[in-house]
CSV table of C-alpha atoms and ligand atoms in Angstrom, one decimal:
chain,number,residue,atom,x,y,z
Y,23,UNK,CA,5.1,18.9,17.8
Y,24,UNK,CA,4.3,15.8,20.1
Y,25,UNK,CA,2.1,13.6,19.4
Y,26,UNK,CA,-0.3,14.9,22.5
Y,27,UNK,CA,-0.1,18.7,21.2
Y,28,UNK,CA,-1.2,17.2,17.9
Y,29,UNK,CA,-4.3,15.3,19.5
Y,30,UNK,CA,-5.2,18.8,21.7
Y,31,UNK,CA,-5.0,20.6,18.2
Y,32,UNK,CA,-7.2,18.8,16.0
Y,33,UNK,CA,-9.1,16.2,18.0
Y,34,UNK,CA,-9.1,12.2,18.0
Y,35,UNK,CA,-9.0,9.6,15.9
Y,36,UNK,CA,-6.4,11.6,13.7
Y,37,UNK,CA,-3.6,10.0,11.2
Y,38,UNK,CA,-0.3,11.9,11.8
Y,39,UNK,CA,2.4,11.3,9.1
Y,40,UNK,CA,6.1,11.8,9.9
Y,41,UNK,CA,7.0,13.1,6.2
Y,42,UNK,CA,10.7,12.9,7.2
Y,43,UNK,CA,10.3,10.1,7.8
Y,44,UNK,CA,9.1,9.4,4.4
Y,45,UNK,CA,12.2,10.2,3.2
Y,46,UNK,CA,14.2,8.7,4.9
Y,47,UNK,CA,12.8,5.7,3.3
Y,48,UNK,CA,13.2,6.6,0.1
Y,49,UNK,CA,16.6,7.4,1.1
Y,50,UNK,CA,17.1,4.0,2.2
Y,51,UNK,CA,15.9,2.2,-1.0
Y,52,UNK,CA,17.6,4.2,-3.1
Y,53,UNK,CA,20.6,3.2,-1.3
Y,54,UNK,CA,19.9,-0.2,-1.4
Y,55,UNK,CA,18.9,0.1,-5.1
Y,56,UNK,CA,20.4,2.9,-6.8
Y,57,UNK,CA,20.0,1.6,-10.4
Y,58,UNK,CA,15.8,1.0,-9.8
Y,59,UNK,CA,13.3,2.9,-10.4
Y,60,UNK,CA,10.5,3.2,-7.8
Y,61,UNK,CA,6.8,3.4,-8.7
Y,62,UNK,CA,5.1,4.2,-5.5
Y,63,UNK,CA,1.5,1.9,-4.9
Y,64,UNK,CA,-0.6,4.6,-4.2
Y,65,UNK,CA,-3.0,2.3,-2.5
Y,66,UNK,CA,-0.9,2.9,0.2
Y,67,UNK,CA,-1.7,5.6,1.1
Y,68,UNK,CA,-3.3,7.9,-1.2
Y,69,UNK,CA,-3.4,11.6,1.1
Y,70,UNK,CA,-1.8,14.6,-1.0
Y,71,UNK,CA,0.7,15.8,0.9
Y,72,UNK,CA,2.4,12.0,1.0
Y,73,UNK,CA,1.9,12.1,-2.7
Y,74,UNK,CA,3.9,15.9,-3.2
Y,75,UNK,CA,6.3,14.5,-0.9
Y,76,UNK,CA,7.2,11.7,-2.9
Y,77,UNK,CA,6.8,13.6,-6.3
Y,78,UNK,CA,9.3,16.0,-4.9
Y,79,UNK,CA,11.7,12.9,-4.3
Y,80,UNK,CA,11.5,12.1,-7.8
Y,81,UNK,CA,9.8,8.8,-7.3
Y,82,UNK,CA,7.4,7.4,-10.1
Y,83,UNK,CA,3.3,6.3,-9.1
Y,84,UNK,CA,1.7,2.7,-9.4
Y,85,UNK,CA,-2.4,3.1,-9.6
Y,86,UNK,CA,-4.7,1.1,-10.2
Y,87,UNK,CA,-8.1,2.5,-10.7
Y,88,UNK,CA,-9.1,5.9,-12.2
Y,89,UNK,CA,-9.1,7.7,-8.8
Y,90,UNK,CA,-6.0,6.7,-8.1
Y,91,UNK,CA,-4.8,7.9,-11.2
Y,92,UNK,CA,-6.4,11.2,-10.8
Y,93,UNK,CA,-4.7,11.8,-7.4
Y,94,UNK,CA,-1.4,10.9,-8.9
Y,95,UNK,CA,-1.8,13.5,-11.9
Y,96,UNK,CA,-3.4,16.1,-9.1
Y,97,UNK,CA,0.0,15.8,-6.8
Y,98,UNK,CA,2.5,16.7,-10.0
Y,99,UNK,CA,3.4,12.8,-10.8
Y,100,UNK,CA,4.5,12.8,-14.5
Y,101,UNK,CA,2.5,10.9,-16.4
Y,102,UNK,CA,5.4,9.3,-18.1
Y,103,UNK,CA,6.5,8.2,-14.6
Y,104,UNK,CA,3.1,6.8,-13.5
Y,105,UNK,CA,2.0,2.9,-13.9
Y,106,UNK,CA,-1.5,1.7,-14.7
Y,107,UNK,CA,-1.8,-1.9,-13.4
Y,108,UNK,CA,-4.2,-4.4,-11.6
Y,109,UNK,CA,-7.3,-6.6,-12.3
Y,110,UNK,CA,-9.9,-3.6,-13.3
Y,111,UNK,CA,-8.7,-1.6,-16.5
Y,112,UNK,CA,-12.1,-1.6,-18.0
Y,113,UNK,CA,-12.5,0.8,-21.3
Y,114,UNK,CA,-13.0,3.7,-18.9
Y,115,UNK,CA,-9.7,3.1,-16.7
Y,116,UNK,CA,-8.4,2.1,-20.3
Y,117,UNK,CA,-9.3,5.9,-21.6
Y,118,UNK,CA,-8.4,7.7,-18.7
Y,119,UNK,CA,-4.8,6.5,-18.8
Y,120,UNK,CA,-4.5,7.3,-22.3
Y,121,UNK,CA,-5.9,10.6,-22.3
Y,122,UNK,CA,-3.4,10.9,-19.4
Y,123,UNK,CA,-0.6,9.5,-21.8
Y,124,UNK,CA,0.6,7.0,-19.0
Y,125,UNK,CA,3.7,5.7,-19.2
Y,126,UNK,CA,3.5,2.2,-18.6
Y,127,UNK,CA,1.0,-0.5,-18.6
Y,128,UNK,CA,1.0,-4.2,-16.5
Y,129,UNK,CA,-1.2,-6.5,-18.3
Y,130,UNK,CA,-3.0,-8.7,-15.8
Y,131,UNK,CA,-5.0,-11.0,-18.7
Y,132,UNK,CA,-5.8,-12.1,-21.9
Y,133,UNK,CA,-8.7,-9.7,-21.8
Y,134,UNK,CA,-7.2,-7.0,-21.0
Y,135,UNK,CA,-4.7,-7.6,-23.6
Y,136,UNK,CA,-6.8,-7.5,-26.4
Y,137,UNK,CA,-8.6,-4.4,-24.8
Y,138,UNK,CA,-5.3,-2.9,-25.1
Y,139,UNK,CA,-4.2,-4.1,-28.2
Y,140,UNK,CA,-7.2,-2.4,-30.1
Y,141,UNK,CA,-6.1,1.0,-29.0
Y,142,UNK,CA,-3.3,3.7,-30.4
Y,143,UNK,CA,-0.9,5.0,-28.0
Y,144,UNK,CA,2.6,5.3,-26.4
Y,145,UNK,CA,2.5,3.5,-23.1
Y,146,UNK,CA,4.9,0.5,-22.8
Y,147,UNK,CA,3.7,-2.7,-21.6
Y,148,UNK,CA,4.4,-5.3,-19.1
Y,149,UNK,CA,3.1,-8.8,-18.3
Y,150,UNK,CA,2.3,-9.5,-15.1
Y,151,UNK,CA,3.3,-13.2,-14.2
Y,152,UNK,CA,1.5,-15.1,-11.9
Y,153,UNK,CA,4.3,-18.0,-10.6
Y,154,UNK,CA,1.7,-19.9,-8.9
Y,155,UNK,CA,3.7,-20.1,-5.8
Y,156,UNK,CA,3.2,-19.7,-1.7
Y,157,UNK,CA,4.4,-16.6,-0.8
Y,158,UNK,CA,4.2,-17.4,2.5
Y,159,UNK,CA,2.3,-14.2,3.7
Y,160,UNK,CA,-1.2,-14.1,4.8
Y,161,UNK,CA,-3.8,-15.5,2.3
Y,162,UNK,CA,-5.5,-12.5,1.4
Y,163,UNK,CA,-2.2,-11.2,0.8
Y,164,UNK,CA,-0.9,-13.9,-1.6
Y,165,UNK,CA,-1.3,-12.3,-4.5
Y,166,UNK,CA,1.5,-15.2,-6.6
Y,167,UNK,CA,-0.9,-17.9,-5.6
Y,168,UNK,CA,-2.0,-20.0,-8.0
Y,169,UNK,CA,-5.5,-19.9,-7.0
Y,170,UNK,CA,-5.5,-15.9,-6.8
Y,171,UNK,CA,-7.4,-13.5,-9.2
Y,172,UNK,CA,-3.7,-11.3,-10.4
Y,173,UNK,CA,-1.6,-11.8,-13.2
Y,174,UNK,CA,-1.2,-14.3,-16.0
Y,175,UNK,CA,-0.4,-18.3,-15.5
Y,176,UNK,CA,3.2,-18.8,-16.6
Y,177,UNK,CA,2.0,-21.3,-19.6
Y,178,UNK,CA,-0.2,-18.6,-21.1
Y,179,UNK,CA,2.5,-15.4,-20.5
Y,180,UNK,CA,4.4,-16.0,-23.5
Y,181,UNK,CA,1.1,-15.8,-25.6
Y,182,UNK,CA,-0.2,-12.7,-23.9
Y,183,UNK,CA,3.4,-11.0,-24.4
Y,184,UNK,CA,3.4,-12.1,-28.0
Y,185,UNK,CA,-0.1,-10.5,-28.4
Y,186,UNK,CA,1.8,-6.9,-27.4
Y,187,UNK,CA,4.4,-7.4,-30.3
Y,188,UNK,CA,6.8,-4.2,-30.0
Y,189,UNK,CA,5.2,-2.4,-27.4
Y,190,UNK,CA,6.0,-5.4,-25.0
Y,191,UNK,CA,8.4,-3.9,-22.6
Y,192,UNK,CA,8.8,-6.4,-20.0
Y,193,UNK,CA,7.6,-8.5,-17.4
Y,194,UNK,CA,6.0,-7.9,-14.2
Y,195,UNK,CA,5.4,-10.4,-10.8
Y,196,UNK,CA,4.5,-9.0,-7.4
Y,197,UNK,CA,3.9,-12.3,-5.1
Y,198,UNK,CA,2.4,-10.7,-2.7
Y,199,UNK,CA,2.2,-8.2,0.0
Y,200,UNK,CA,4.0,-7.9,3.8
Y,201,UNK,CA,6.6,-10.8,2.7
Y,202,UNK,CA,9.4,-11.6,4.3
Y,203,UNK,CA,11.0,-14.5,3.4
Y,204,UNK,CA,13.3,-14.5,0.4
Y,205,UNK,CA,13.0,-17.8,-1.2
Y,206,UNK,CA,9.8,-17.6,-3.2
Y,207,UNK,CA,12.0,-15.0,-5.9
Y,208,UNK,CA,14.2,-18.1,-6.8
Y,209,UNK,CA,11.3,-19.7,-8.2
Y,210,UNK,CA,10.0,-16.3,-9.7
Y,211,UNK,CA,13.4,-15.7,-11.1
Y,212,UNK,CA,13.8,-19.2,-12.5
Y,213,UNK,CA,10.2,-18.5,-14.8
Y,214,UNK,CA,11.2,-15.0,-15.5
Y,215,UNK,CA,14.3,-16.3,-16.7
Y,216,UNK,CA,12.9,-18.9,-19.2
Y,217,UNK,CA,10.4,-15.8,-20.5
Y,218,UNK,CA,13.7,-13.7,-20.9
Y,219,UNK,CA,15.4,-16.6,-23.0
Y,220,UNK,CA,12.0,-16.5,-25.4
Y,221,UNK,CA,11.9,-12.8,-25.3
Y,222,UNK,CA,15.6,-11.5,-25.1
Y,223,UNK,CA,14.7,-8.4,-26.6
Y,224,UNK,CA,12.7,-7.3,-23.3
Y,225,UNK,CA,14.9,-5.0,-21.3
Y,226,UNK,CA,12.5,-4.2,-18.4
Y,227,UNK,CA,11.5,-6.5,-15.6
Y,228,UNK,CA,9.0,-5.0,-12.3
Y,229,UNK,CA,9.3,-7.2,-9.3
Y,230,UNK,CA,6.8,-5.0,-7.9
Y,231,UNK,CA,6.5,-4.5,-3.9
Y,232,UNK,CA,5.3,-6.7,-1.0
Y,233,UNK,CA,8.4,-5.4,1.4
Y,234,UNK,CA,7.1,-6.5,4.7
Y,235,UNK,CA,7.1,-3.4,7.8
Y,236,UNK,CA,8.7,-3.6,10.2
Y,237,UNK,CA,12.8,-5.2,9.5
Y,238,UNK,CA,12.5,-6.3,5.9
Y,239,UNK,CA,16.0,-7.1,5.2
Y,240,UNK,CA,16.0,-4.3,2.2
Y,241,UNK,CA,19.9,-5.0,1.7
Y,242,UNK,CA,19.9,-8.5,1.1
Y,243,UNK,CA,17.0,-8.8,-1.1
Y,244,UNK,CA,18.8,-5.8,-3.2
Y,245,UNK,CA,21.9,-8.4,-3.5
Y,246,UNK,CA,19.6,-11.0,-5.0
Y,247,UNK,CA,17.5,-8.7,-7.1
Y,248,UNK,CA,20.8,-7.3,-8.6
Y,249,UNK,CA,22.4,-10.8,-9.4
Y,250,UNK,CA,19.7,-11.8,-11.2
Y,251,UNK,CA,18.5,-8.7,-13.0
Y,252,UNK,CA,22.1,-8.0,-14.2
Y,253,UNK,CA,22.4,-4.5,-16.6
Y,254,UNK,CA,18.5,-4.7,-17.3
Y,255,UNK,CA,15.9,-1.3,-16.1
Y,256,UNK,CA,14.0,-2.3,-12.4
Y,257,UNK,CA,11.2,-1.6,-11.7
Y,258,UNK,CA,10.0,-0.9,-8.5
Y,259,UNK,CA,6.6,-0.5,-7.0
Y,260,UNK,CA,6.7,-0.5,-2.6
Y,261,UNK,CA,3.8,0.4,-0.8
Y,262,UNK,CA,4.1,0.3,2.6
Y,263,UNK,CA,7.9,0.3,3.2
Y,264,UNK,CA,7.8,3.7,2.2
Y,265,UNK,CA,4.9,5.0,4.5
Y,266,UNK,CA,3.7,2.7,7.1
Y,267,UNK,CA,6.4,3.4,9.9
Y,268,UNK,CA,5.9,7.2,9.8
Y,269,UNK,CA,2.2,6.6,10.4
Y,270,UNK,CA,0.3,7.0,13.7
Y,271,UNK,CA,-2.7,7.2,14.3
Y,272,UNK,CA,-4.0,8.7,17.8
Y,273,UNK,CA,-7.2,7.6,19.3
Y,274,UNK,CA,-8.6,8.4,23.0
Y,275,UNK,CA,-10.4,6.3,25.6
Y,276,UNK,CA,-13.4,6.4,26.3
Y,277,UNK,CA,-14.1,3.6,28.3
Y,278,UNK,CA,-12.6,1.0,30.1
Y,279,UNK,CA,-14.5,-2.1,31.0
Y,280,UNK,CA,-13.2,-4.5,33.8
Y,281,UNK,CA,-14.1,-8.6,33.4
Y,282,UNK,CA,-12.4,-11.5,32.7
Y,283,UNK,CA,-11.0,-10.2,29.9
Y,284,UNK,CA,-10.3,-6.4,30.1
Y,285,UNK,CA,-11.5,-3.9,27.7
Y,286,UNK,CA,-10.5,-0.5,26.6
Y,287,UNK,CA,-12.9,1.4,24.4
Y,288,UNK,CA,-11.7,3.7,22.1
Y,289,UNK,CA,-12.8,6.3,19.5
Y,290,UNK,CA,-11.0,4.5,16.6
Y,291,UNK,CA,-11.5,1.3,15.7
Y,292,UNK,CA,-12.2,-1.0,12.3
Y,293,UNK,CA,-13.7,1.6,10.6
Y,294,UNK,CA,-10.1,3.7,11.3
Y,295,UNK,CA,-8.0,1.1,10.8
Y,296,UNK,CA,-9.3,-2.1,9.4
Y,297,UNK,CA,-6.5,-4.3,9.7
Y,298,UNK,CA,-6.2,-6.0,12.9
Y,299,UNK,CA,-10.1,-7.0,11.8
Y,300,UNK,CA,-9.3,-8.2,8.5
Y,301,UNK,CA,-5.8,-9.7,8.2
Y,302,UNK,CA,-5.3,-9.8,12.6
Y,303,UNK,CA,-3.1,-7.6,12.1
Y,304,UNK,CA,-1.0,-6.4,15.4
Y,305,UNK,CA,0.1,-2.7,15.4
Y,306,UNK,CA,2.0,-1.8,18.4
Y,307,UNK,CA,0.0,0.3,20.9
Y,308,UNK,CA,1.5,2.4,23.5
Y,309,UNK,CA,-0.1,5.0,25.7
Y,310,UNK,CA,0.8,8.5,26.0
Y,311,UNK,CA,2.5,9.7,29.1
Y,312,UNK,CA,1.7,6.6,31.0
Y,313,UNK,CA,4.0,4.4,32.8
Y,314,UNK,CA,3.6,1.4,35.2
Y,315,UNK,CA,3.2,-2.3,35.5
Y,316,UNK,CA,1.9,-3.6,32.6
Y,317,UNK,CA,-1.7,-5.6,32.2
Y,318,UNK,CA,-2.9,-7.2,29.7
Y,319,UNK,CA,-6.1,-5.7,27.7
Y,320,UNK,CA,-8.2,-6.0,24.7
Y,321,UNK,CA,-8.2,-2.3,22.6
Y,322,UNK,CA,-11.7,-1.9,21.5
Y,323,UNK,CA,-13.1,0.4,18.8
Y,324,UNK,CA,-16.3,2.0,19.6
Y,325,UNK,CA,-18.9,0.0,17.1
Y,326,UNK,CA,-21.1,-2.9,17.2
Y,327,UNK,CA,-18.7,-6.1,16.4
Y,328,UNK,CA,-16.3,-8.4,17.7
Y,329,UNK,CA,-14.1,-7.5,15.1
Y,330,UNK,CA,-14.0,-3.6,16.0
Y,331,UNK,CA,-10.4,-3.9,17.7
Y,332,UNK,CA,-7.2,-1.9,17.5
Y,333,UNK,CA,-5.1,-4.9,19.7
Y,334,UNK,CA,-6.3,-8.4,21.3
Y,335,UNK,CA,-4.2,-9.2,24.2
Y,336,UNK,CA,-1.9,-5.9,24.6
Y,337,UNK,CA,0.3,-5.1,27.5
Y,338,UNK,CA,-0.6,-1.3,28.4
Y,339,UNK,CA,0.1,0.6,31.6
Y,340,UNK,CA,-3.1,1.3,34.2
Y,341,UNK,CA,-5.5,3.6,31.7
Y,342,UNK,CA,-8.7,5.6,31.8
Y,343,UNK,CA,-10.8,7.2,30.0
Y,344,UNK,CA,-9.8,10.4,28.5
Y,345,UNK,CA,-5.8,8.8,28.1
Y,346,UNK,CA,-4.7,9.1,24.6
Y,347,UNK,CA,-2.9,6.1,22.3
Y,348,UNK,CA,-0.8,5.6,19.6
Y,349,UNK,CA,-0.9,2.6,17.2
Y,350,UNK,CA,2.2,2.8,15.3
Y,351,UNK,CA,3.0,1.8,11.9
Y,352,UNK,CA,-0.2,2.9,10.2
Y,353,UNK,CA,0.5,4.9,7.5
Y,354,UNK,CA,-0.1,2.2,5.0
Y,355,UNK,CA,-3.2,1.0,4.5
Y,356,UNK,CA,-4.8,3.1,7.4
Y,357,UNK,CA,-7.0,5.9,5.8
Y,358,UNK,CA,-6.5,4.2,3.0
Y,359,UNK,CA,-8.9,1.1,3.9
Y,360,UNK,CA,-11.4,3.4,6.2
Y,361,UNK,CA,-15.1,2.9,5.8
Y,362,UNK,CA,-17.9,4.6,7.2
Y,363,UNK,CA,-19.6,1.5,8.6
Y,364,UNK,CA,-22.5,2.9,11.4
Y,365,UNK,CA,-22.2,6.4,9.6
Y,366,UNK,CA,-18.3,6.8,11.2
Y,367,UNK,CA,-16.7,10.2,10.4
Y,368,UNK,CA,-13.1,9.4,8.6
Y,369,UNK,CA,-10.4,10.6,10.6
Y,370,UNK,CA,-8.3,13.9,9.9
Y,371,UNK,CA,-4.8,13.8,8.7
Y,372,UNK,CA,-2.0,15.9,9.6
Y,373,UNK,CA,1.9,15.7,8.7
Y,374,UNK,CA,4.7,16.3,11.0
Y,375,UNK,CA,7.3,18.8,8.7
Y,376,UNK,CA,10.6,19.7,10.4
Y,377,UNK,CA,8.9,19.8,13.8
Y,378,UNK,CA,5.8,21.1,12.8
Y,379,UNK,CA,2.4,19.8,12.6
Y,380,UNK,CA,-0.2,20.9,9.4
Y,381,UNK,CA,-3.4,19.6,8.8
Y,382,UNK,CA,-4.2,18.6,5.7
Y,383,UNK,CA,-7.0,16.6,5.3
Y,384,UNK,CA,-10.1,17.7,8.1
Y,385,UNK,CA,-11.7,15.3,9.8
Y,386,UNK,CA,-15.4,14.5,8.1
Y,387,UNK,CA,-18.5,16.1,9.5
Y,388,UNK,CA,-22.0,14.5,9.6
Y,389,UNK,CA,-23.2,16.9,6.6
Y,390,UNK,CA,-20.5,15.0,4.6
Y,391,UNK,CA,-22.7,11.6,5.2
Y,392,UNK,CA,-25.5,12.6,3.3
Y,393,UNK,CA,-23.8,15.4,0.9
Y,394,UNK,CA,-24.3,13.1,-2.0
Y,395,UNK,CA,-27.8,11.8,-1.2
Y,396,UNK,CA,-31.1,13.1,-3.1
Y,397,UNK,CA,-34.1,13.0,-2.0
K,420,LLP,N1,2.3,-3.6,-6.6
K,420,LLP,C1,1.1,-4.3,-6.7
K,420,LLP,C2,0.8,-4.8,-8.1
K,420,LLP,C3,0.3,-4.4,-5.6
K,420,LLP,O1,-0.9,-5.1,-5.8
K,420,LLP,C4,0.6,-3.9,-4.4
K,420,LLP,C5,-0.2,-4.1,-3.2
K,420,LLP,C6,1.8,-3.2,-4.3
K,420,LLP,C7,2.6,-3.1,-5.4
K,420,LLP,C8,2.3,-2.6,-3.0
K,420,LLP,O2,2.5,-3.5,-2.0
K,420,LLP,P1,3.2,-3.1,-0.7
K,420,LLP,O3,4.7,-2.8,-1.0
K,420,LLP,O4,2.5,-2.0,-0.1
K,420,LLP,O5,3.1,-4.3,0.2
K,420,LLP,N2,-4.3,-3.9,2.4
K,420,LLP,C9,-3.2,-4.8,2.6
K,420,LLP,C10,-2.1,-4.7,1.6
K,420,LLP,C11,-2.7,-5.0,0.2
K,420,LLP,C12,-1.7,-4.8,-0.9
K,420,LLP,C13,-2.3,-4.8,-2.2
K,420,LLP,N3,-1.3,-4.7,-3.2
K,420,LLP,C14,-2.7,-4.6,4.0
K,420,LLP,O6,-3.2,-3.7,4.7
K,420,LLP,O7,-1.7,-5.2,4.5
């Protein structure tokens, strides 16, 4: 179905996932690493139908809070093939994943470690290594920073691994998120290395995800990976390589403003799709069965902010109100990262499967903004 049927059918702003596409990512990097084994970040994007899709690929979950987890378990992930990681794991995140019998377990301090280590149970256990390094991403995605919140210093890892005596598995580092240069893994495989001389039982390493969208260059970094990590298990855990290009979302015009700098108001905007706001993020934006000389426009969302914006300075045919858009490569963090600042309704969700188009998440009504209020 194209894109335009899809916006007739169920209405604007709507998220429309190619799940074909989906695949053919996971076709890709398991070409590219046929001996890993990929945990996908749910955070991602978290809607059901991307989930059964990838559970039917055989592909493992990352999660990191108790919703997360519950969405993995809902959409058939096996609990031996699901990863509990990240800052929170509080004694109820704790519980949860062992009532769920999770397989494995990244260890992102000394606290948590000892929360662990007081508990029974099965799941193996990584530590997650903060290398202290510039990933040379955008700040709020430098996750191997040294002055970031994740993982544990590489002075204290050995103590926090020695802590997990035989249920240590491995070791764990994801720098960061939307990287694209390849040199920061030399330093993190020159401190995993030293932790593998100390521990050269540990048989498991995770470098996590971070592959930038679009033109990571999968192939290469696979090369790399493999020389270092020789016959040991990989772990895997991408995020938005896997979903983001078979993401659209669709949002009509609904007004366009003339000036010195040219505005186009839409019915999406930072409450859709936060991350030209937050990171200044650029999607790219076309228009839907427009063509013509190209001018050069701000793409507005409909609230009260300078921040509300889709594009800043985008080259788009002559439009009007009523035309319809497409900002591409958002199906990561889209829906995912939606709010409902000024009491927005969250967009629906429909896939795209062998040419047709199913919606599978509705669009929220304004009885859903107060369904959980009391009076
Ligand atoms: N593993 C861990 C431990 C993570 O923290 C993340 C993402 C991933 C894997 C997946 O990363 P990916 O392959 O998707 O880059 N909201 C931001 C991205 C934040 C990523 C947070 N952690 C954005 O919209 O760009």
């Amino acid at each position: 179905m194209a894109l335009r049927a899809v916006a007739e059918a169920f209405g604007t702003p709507v998220y429309v996932y190619d799940l074909d596409g989906v695949s053919a990512q996971v076709g890709r990097l398991r070409r590219a690493f046929p001996e890993a084994e990929p945990f996908y970040a749910v955070k991602a994007n978290p809607c059901g139908a991307v989930l059964r899709r990838l559970v039917a690929l055989d592909l493992g979950a990352e999660v990191i809070t108790e919703g997360e987890l519950a969405r993995a378990l809902r959409a058939g992930f096996s609990p031996e093939r699901i990863l509990l990681g990240g800052p929170r794991q509080d004694a109820g995140l704790v519980a949860a994943a062992q009532a769920a019998r999770v397989g494995w377990v990244s260890i992102d301090s000394l606290s948590q470690a000892e929360c662990w280590t007081r508990q029974a149970g099965s799941s193996r256990f990584l530590v997650r290594l903060n290398p202290a390094l510039d990933p040379r991403t955008h700040e709020h995605l430098a996750t191997g920073a040294a002055t970031s919140k994740f993982g544990v210093p590489f002075a204290e890892t050995a103590q926090v691994a020695e802590m997990l005596g035989d249920r240590l598995a491995g070791f764990h580092v994801h720098i960061g998120s939307q990287i694209t240069e390849m040199d920061s893994y030399d330093e993190v495989f020159r401190q995993l290395g030293r932790l593998l001389e100390r521990f050269p039982h540990v048989q498991t390493l995770d470098l996590g995800g971070g592959f930038a969208v679009p033109d990571f260059p999968l192939e290469a970094f696979a090369e790399k990976v493999r020389a270092f990590v020789g016959g040991r298990r990989l772990l895997l855990e991408p995020g938005r390589f896997l979903v983001a290009e078979s993401g659209t979302l669709l949002t009509r015009i609904l007004h366009v403003k003339p000036g010195s700098v040219k505005h186009v108001i839409c019915d999406a905007g930072m409450a859709d799709l936060l991350r030209p706001a937050l990171y200044g993020a650029r999607h790219p934006i076309r228009a839907l069965d427009k063509d013509g000389p190209p001018e050069i426009v701000d793409i507005d969302g409909p609230l009260c902010e300078n921040a509300d914006r889709l594009g800043q300075g985008v080259a788009l045919p002559k439009v009007g109100p009523g035309d319809l858009l497409a900002v591409a490569e958002t199906g990561a963090y889209g829906l995912s990262m939606s709010s409902r600042y000024a009491s927005s309704l969250r967009p629906a969700e429909v896939v795209l499967e062998n040419g047709a188009a199913r919606l599978v998440t509705e669009r929220e009504s304004v009885e859903d903004l107060w369904r959980l209020e009391r009076d």
